[in-house]
């Protein structure tokens, strides 16, 4: 048993800020001088230094001064084998996949290339402050193995699985339902629940899946009901048309996944931009999740996710946020917050009635405004809840795994520091409100340069300096 | 007479890429090993090193290796006194102005504060690779003086003027038409055409202008027809309603500025998001310009500028691009290109007919795709044409002023370098196509960290190292 501790300024969340309209500070917790006590990377105590320190006189304490320490960021949707081709020009989803993505992902059938790409992937994640991801690998088991091996080396809490695709992709990229079932079974056996690795049954998307492939997914889910299920849904209008043509016995996109019993807790459909109201309600009632990927939705021109609808308390939809790197042209969840904010503001204008009076919904308009509380909850505790991992990560509750990020609110583009000096006369934040305002500056004016250190399971995994 | 030269890899433009659909490379010029020869900051020769060097054997040559040298970036719309409050949370245009902007801009009536803010403004501009801007100061002549004085110290080609506003702002922020006319006249006399300074008659926007204030602008324009005119137009739906209520004898927003004879060459209306078709046609026919400010349009949720409509060859509308810092939460024109690309892709999806078949316009959809050629032209030669400055800046033509940026295509977020190594096996670009692909990587995956050096009038004005 080795007790260590971290002393510094901490901010985390205890509830969903959308549940506290007008009083969002109630959802957060702040210690200007806090102490986080760890035993082999698990939190055993957390609170004000003056309350906690005396109980742990022998703890080895690391002080992180002039930083705001928050839980590690959670990326609910990211493509490991697109690491090198992020930001590739000029197409909506379907032609972009064919032109840029499948050729690069094919290279991950080569173990050396997969290993290099995966190593870089994790380096870039940690440099961005992301400590947990739900990731797509490629359709080759080699890529999935390299992912879990590297994640284990880094001791990170991750979800992934072999990608299944047997339609609408290059011949060499496809796997058959039988291969997919057999390879997935072997990978589940080898990796699920081993260390911090968790497995997701991963049909890439309904547009790339025959009924037989989805039947294989159903079989895996029936045999292993505790597993995650990770896929895409309703990202782009042409994609949806393609899905309904391929699965013409279903009324809508969600119906395809429902038909094979995949929708429920630990199911995540990425994007969900063009869901109809009924699909959103059914997802909510099933306890399933969606991942909001604004950077990608803008880069591929997919559209504006209905953030205010997903957060409607009458049918709250679990969410994670995600980069969707490489459809997303950025690795950092801070850039995701920036673009999420922008999507929300565009929605806000369309819903306030100033353009089309019939579209006015002031409550939904307000829910689209991504305050700093809503934002940082969404990539920490909210993201954990979206992934059904909130028993293990997401905030600094006793018993959880200690993944966290130390943010330097002055580090970033040239304009950042003077902007931040407006808050708290340029010193360290003494109050929750000051800290929140500094975080908003990071989110809107800064970028991953503010990530000074990233810790995984109680140990430094990345230092910027 | 002192002849100096810069040797390196150069890329600039000779024409508008939108005029060369499918063959955009015709609009650009590239020298893998080029020489730019300067006499006191004016270009006297430019071309391949092997063609040019022999004519200038005594020139003092600076070699900039492993860089792509492009003309300095042009920002057509930016607010000096908002430097410290960029990225302020949570409102559409009108409440945002009242809550965040006017209070900070008021501080620029104090010369010390204005001097500090203006100095920082220019530091951040140059660090972002911007060498020319058309800027708003505040409604205090002190701010305008400090701007022109600092610009002169930096020898930068700039346009600015005293902001006129006498409605819908705090009492202490307003100037009367008489004050505005008298102060503007004095500033014009003192600064216009002196060094590289140029003056713009600047009514902030029609929502903040009485008929008398606009009459004063008309008088200034009649007395000084060669001046620029700089204002806002049709940024936000509620703003437009407010303008038409205030100027109820006009049918549309542009009509207000037309009524006072302000619309013509060297008139720029910023944003122009919600112009109707007829307004766009009238602006085009008048030879006037608009500034596309996507970062701001997204941050304030203003809406999606119709990039494909503005570039319709049947009624081409002159454009500059701009940050609109502080409604824009970023200083860098590279971030502007990223968000411009995203606005274009959102428009592309709405215009391809996949959502509403009645909206299909494939030609307009295609014009919304911001290729790297279209992008970098827009912030160099295109921006210069938009500001009627293309006789002096915008590319490396002989006789023009030598403002340029040396870009390091590998410097930026962690993921950038490996992504860029896909192009030209990681070496320096040997062809225009390679250079263009590297620039696209900077635009979509990078940021102002790629700005390694910024030169103004033939001298280094900023170095990152």
mmCIF file of C-alpha atoms in Angstrom, chain A residues 46 79 88 106 114-115 127 214 217 220 228 233 246 262 275-276 290 306 317 340 353-354 382 390 400 416 423 434:
data_model
loop_
_atom_site.group_PDB
_atom_site.id
_atom_site.type_symbol
_atom_site.label_atom_id
_atom_site.label_comp_id
_atom_site.label_asym_id
_atom_site.label_seq_id
_atom_site.Cartn_x
_atom_site.Cartn_y
_atom_site.Cartn_z
ATOM 1 C CA UNK A 46 -10.695 14.285 -1.295
ATOM 2 C CA UNK A 79 -10.977 6.592 -34.700
ATOM 3 C CA UNK A 88 -8.583 15.651 -45.095
ATOM 4 C CA UNK A 106 -6.153 -0.627 -44.303
ATOM 5 C CA UNK A 114 -0.598 -0.237 -36.337
ATOM 6 C CA UNK A 115 1.789 -0.108 -33.428
ATOM 7 C CA UNK A 127 -1.110 15.678 -24.561
ATOM 8 C CA UNK A 214 -25.877 -7.292 -37.476
ATOM 9 C CA UNK A 217 -23.543 -8.514 -33.349
ATOM 10 C CA UNK A 220 -22.305 -11.477 -29.389
ATOM 11 C CA UNK A 228 -20.627 -2.118 -24.730
ATOM 12 C CA UNK A 233 -26.203 6.814 -36.305
ATOM 13 C CA UNK A 246 -30.158 -1.131 -47.541
ATOM 14 C CA UNK A 262 -28.487 -3.793 -29.747
ATOM 15 C CA UNK A 275 -32.549 11.725 -35.517
ATOM 16 C CA UNK A 276 -36.260 12.313 -35.602
ATOM 17 C CA UNK A 290 -25.303 9.297 -28.256
ATOM 18 C CA UNK A 306 -29.955 19.266 -31.417
ATOM 19 C CA UNK A 317 -30.716 11.544 -23.624
ATOM 20 C CA UNK A 340 -20.082 22.510 -29.273
ATOM 21 C CA UNK A 353 -38.092 32.970 -33.061
ATOM 22 C CA UNK A 354 -36.175 35.845 -34.651
ATOM 23 C CA UNK A 382 -21.377 13.587 -17.968
ATOM 24 C CA UNK A 390 -19.398 6.808 -13.743
ATOM 25 C CA UNK A 400 -12.871 6.158 -8.218
ATOM 26 C CA UNK A 416 -5.049 34.277 -23.848
ATOM 27 C CA UNK A 423 -10.371 37.371 -13.799
ATOM 28 C CA UNK A 434 -13.291 32.600 -10.853
#
